[in-house]
CSV table of N, CA, C and O in Angstrom, one decimal:
chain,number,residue,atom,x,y,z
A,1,UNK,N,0.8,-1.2,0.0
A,1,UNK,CA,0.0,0.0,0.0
A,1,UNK,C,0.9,1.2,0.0
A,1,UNK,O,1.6,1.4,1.0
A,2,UNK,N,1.0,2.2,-1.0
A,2,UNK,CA,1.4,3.3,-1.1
A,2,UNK,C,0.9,4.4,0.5
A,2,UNK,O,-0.1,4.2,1.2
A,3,UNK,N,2.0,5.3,0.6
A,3,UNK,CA,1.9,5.9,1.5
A,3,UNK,C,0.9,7.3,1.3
A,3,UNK,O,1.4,7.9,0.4
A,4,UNK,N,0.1,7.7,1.5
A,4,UNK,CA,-1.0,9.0,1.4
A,4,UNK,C,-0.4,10.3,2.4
A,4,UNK,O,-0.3,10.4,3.6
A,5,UNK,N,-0.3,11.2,1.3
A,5,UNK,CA,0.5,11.8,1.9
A,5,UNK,C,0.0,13.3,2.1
A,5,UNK,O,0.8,14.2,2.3
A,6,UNK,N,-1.3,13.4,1.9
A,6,UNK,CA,-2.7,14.0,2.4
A,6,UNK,C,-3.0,13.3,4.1
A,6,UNK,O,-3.4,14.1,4.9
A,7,UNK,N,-2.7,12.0,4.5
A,7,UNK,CA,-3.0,11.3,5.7
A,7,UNK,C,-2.5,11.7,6.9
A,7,UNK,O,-1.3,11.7,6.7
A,8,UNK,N,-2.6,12.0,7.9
A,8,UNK,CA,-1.9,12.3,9.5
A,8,UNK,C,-1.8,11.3,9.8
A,8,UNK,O,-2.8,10.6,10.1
A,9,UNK,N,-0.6,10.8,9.9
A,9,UNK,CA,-0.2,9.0,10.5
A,9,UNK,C,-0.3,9.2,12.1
A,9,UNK,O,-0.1,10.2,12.8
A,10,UNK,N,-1.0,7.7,12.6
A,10,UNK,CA,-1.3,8.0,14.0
A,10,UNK,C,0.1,7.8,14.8
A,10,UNK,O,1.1,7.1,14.3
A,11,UNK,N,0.1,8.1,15.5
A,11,UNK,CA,0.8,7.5,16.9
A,11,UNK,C,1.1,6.3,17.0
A,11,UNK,O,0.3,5.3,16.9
A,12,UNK,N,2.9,6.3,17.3
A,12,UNK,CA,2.5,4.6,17.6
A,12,UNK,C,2.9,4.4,19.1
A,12,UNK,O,3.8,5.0,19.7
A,13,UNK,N,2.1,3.5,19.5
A,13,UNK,CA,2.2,3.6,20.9
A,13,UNK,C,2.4,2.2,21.4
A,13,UNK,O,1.9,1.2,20.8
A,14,UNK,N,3.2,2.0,22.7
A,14,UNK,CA,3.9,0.6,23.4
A,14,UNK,C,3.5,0.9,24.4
A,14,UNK,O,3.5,2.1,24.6
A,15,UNK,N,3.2,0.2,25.4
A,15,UNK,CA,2.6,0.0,26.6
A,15,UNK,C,3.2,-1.2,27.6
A,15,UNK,O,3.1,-2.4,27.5
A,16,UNK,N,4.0,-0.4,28.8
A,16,UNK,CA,4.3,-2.2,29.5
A,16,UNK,C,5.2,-2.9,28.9
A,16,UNK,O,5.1,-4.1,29.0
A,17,UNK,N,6.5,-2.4,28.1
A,17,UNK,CA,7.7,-2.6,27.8
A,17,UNK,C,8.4,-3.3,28.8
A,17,UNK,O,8.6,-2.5,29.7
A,18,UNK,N,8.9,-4.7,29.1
A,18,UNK,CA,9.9,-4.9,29.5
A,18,UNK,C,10.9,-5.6,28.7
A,18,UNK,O,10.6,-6.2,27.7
A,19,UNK,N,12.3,-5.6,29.3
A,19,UNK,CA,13.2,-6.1,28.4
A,19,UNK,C,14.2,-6.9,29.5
A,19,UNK,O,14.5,-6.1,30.4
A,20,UNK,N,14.7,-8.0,29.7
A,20,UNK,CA,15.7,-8.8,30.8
A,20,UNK,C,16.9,-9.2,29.4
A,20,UNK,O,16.9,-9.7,28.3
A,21,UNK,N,17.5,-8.8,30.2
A,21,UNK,CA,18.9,-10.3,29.7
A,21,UNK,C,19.2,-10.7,30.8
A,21,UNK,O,19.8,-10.2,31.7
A,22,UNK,N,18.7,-11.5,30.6
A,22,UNK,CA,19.5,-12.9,32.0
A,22,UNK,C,18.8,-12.4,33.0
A,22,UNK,O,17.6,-12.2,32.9
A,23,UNK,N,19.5,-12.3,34.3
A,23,UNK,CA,18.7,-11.6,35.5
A,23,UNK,C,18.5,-10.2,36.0
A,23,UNK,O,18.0,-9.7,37.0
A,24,UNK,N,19.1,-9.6,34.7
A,24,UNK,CA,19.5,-7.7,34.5
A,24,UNK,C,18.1,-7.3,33.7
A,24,UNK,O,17.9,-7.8,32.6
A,25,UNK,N,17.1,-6.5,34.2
A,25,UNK,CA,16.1,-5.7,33.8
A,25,UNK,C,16.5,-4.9,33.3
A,25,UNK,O,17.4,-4.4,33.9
A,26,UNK,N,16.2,-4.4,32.3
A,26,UNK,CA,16.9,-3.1,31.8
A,26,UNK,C,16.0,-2.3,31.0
A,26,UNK,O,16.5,-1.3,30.5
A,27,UNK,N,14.5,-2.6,30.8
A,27,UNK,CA,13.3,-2.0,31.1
A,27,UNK,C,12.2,-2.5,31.8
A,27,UNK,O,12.1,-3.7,32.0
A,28,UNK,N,11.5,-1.7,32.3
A,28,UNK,CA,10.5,-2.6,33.0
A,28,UNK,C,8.8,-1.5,33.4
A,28,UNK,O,8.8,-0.7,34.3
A,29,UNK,N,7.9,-1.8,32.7
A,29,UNK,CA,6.8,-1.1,32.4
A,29,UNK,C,6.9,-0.4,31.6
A,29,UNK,O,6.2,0.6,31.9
A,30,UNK,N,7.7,-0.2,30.4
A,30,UNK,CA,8.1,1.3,29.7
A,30,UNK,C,6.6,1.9,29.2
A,30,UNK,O,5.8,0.9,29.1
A,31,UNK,N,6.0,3.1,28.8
A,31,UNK,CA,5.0,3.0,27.9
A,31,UNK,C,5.8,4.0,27.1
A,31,UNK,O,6.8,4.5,27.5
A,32,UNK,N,5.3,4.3,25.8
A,32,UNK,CA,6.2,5.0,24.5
A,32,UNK,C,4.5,5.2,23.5
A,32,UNK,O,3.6,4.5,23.0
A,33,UNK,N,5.0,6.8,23.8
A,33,UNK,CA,3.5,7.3,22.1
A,33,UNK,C,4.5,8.2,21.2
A,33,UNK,O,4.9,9.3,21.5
A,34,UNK,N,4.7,7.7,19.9
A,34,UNK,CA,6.2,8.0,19.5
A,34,UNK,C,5.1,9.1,17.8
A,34,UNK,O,4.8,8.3,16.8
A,35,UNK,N,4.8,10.0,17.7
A,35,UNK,CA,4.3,10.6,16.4
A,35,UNK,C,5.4,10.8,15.5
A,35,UNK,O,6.4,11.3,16.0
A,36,UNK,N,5.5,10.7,14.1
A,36,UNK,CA,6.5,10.5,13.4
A,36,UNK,C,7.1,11.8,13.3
A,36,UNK,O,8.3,11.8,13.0
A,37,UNK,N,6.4,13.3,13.5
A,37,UNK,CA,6.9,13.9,13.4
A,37,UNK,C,8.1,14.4,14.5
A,37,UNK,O,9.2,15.1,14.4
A,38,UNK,N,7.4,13.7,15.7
A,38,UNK,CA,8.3,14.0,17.0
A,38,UNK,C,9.9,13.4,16.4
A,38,UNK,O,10.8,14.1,16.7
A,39,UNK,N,10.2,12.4,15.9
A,39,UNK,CA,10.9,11.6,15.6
A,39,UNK,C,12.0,12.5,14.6
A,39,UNK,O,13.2,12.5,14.8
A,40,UNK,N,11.4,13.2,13.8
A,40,UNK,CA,12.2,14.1,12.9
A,40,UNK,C,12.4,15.3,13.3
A,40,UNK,O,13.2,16.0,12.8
A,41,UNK,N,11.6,15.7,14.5
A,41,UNK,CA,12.3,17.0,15.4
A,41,UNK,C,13.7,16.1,16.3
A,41,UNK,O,14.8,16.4,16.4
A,42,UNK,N,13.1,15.3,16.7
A,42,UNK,CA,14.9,14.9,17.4
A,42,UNK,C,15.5,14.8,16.9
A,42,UNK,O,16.5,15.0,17.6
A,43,UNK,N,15.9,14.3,15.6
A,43,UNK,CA,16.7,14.1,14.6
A,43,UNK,C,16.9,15.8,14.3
A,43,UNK,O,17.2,16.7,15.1
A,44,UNK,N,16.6,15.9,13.5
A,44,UNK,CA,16.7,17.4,13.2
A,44,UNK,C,17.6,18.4,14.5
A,44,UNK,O,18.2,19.4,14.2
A,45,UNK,N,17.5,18.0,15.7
A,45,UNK,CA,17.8,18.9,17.0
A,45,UNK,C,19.1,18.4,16.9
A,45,UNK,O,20.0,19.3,16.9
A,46,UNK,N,19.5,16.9,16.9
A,46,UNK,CA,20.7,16.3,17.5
A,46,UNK,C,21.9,16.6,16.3
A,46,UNK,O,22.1,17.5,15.5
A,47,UNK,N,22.8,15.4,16.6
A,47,UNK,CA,23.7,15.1,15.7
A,47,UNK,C,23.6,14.2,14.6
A,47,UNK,O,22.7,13.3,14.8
A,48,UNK,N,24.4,14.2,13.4
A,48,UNK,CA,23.9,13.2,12.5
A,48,UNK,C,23.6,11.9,12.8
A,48,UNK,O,24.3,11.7,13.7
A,49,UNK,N,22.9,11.0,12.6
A,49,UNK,CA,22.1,10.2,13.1
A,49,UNK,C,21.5,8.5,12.0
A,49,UNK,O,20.7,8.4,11.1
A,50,UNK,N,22.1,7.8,12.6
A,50,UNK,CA,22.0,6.5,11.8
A,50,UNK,C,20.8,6.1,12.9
A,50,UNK,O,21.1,6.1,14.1
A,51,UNK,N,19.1,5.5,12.5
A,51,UNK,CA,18.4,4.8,12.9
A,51,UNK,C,17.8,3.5,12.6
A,51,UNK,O,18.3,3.2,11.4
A,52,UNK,N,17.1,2.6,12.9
A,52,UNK,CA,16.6,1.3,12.6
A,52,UNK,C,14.6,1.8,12.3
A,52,UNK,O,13.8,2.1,13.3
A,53,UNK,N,14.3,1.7,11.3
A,53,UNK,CA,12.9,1.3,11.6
A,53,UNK,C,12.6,0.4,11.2
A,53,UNK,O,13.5,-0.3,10.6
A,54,UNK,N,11.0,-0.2,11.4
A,54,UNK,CA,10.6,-1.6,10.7
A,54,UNK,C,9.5,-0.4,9.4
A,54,UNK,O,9.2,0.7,9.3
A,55,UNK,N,9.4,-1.4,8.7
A,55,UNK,CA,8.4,-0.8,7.5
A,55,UNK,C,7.2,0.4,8.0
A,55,UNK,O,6.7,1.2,7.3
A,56,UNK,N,7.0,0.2,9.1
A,56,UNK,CA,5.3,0.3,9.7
A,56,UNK,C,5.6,1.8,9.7
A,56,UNK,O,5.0,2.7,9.0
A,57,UNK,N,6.8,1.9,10.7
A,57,UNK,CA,7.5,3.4,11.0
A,57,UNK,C,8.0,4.1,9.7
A,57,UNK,O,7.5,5.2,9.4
A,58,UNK,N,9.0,3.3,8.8
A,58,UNK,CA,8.9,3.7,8.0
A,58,UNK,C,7.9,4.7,6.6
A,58,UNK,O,8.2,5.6,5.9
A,59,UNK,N,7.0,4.0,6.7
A,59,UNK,CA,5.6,4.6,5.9
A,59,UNK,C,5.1,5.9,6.5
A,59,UNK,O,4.8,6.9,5.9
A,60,UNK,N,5.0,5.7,8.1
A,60,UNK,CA,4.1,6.7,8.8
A,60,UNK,C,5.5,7.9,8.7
A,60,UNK,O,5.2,9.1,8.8
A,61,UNK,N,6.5,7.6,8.6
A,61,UNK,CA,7.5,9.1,8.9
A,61,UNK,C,7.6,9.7,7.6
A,61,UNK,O,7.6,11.0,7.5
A,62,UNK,N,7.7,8.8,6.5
A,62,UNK,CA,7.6,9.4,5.3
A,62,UNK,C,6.0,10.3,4.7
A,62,UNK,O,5.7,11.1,3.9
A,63,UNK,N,5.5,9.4,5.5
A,63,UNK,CA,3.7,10.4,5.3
A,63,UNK,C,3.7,11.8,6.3
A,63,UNK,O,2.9,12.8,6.2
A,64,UNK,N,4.5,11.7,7.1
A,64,UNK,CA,4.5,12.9,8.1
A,64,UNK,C,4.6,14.2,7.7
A,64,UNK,O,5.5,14.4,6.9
A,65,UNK,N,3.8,15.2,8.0
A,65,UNK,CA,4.2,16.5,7.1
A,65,UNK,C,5.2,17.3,7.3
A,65,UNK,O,5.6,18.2,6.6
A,66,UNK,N,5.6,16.7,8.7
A,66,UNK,CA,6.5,17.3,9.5
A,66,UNK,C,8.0,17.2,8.8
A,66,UNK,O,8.8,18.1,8.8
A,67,UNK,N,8.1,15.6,8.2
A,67,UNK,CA,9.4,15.5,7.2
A,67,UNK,C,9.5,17.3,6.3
A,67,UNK,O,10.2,18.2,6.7
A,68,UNK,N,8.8,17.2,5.2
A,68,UNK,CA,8.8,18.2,4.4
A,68,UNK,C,9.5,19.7,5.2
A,68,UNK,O,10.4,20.3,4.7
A,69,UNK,N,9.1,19.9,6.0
A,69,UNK,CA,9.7,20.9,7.1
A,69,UNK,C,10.6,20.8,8.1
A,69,UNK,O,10.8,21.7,8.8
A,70,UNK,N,11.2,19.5,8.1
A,70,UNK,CA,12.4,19.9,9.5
A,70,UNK,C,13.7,19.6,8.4
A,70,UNK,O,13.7,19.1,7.3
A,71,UNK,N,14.6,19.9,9.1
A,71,UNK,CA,15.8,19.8,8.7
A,71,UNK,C,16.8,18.6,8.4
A,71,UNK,O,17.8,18.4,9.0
A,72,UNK,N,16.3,17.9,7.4
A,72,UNK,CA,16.9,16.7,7.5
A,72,UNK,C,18.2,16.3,6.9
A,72,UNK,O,18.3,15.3,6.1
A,73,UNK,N,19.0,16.9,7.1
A,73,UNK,CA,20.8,16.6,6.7
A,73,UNK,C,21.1,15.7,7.4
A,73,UNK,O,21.4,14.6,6.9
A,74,UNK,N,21.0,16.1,9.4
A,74,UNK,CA,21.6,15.1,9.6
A,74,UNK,C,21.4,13.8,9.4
A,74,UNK,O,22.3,12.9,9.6
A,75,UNK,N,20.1,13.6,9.0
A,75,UNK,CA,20.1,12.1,9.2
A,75,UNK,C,21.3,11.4,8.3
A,75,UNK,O,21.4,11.9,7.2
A,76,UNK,N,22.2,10.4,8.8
A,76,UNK,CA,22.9,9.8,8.1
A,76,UNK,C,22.5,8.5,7.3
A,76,UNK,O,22.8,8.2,6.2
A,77,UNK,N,22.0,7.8,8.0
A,77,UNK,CA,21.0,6.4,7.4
A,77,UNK,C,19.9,5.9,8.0
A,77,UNK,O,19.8,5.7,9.2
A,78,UNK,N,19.0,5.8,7.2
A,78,UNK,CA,17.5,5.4,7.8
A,78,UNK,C,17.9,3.5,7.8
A,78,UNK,O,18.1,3.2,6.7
A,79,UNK,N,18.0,2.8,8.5
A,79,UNK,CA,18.4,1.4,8.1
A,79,UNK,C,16.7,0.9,7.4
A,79,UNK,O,15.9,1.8,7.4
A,80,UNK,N,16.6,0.2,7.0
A,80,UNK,CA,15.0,-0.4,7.3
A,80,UNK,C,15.2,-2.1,7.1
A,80,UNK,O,16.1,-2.5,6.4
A,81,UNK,N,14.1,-3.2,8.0
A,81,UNK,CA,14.0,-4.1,8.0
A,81,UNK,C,13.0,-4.8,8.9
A,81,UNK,O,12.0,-4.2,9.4
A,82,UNK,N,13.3,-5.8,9.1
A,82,UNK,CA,12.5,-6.7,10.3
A,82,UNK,C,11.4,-7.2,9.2
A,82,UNK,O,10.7,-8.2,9.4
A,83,UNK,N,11.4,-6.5,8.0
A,83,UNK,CA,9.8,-7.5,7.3
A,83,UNK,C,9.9,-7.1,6.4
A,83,UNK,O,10.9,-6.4,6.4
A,84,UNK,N,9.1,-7.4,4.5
A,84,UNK,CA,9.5,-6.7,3.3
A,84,UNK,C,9.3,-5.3,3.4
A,84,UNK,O,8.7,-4.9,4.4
A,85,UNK,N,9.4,-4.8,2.8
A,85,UNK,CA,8.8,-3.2,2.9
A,85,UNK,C,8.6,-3.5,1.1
A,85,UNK,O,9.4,-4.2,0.5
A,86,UNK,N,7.3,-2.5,0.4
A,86,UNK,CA,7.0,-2.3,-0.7
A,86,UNK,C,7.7,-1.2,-1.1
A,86,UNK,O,8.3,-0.4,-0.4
A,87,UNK,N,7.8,-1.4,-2.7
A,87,UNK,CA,8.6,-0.5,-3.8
A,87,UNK,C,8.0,0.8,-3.3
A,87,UNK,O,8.7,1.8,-3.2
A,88,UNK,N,6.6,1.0,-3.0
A,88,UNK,CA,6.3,2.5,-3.0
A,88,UNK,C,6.6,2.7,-1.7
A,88,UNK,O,6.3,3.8,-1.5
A,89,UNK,N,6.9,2.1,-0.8
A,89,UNK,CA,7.4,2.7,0.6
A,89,UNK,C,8.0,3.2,0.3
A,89,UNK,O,7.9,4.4,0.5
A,90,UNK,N,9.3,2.6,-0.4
A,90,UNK,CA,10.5,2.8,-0.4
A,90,UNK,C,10.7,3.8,-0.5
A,90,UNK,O,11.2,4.6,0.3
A,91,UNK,N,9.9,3.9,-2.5
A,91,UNK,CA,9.8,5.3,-3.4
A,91,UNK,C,9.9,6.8,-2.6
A,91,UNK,O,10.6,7.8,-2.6
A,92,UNK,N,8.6,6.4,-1.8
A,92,UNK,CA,8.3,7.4,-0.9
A,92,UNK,C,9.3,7.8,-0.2
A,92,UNK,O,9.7,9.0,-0.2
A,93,UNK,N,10.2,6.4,0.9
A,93,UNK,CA,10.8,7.3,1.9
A,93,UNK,C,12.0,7.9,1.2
A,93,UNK,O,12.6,8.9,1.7
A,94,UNK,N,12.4,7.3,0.2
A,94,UNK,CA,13.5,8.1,-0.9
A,94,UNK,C,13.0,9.9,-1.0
A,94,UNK,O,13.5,11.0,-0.6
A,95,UNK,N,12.1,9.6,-1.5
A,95,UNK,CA,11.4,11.1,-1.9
A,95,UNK,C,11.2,11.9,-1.1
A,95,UNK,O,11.4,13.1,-1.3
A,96,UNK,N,10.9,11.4,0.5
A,96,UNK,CA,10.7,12.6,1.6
A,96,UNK,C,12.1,12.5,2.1
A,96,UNK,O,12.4,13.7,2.2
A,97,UNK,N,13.0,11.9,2.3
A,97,UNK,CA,13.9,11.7,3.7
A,97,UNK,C,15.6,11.6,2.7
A,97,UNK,O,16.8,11.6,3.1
A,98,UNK,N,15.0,11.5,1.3
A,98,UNK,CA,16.7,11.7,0.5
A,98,UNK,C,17.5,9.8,0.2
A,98,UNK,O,16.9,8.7,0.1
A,99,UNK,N,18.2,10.0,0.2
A,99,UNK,CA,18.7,8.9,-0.9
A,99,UNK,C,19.6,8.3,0.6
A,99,UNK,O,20.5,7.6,0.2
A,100,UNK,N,19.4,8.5,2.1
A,100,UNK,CA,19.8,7.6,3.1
A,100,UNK,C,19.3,6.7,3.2
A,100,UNK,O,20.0,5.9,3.8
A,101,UNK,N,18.1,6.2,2.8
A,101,UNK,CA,17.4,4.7,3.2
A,101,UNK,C,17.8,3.5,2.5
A,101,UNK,O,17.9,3.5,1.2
A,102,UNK,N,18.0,2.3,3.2
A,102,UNK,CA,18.5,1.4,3.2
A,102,UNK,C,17.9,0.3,3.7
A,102,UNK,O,17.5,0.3,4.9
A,103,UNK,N,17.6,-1.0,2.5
A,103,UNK,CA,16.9,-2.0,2.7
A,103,UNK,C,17.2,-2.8,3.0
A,103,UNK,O,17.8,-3.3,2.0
A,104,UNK,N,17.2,-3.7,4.4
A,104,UNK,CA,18.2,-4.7,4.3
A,104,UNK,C,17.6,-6.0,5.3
A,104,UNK,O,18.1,-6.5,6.3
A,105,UNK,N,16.1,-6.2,4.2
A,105,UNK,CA,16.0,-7.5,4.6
A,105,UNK,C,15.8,-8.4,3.8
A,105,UNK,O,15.3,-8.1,2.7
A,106,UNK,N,16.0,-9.9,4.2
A,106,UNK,CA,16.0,-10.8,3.6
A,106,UNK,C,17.4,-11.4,2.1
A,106,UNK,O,17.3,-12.4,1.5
């Protein structure tokens, strides 16, 4: 499914995060409401910046309108993976976010 770029992508939100290795907690109840545009204001704030998304994120940040308007140099590489992602995601995230994104699954 092509990305709509008239659409306001919702929120994605996690609830009750925990994470152990071994007997070390190293989250525990987290909750997270992450909007795509928040995502490219911290990017945009910080230093250049290599991230991971899965497809899902991917789609919703490139539909953000907020891309079109922040500052996006630093980003240095969008990684993308964990599932296929579609040619028009792709297209898209190419087209909003620049020629960093990188496909690397399977």
């Amino acid at each position: 499914m092509a990305a709509n770029p008239t659409a306001t992508p919702s929120p994605v939100r996690l609830a009750g995060v925990t994470k152990s290795y071994g007997s070390t907690t190293v989250l525990h109840g987290v909750d997270l409401a992450l909007d795509p545009g928040e995502l490219v204001s911290l990017v945009a704030a910080g230093q250049r910046t290599t991230f991971f998304l899965p497809p899902t994120l991917l789609r919703r940040l490139s539909a953000s309108a907020q891309v079109g308007s922040a500052s996006i140099e630093r980003i240095g590489r969008v990684l993308v993976g964990a599932a296929p992602v579609a040619a028009e995601d792709l297209r898209s995230a190419v087209a909003a976010l620049g020629p960093c994104v990188w496909n690397g699954y399977g």
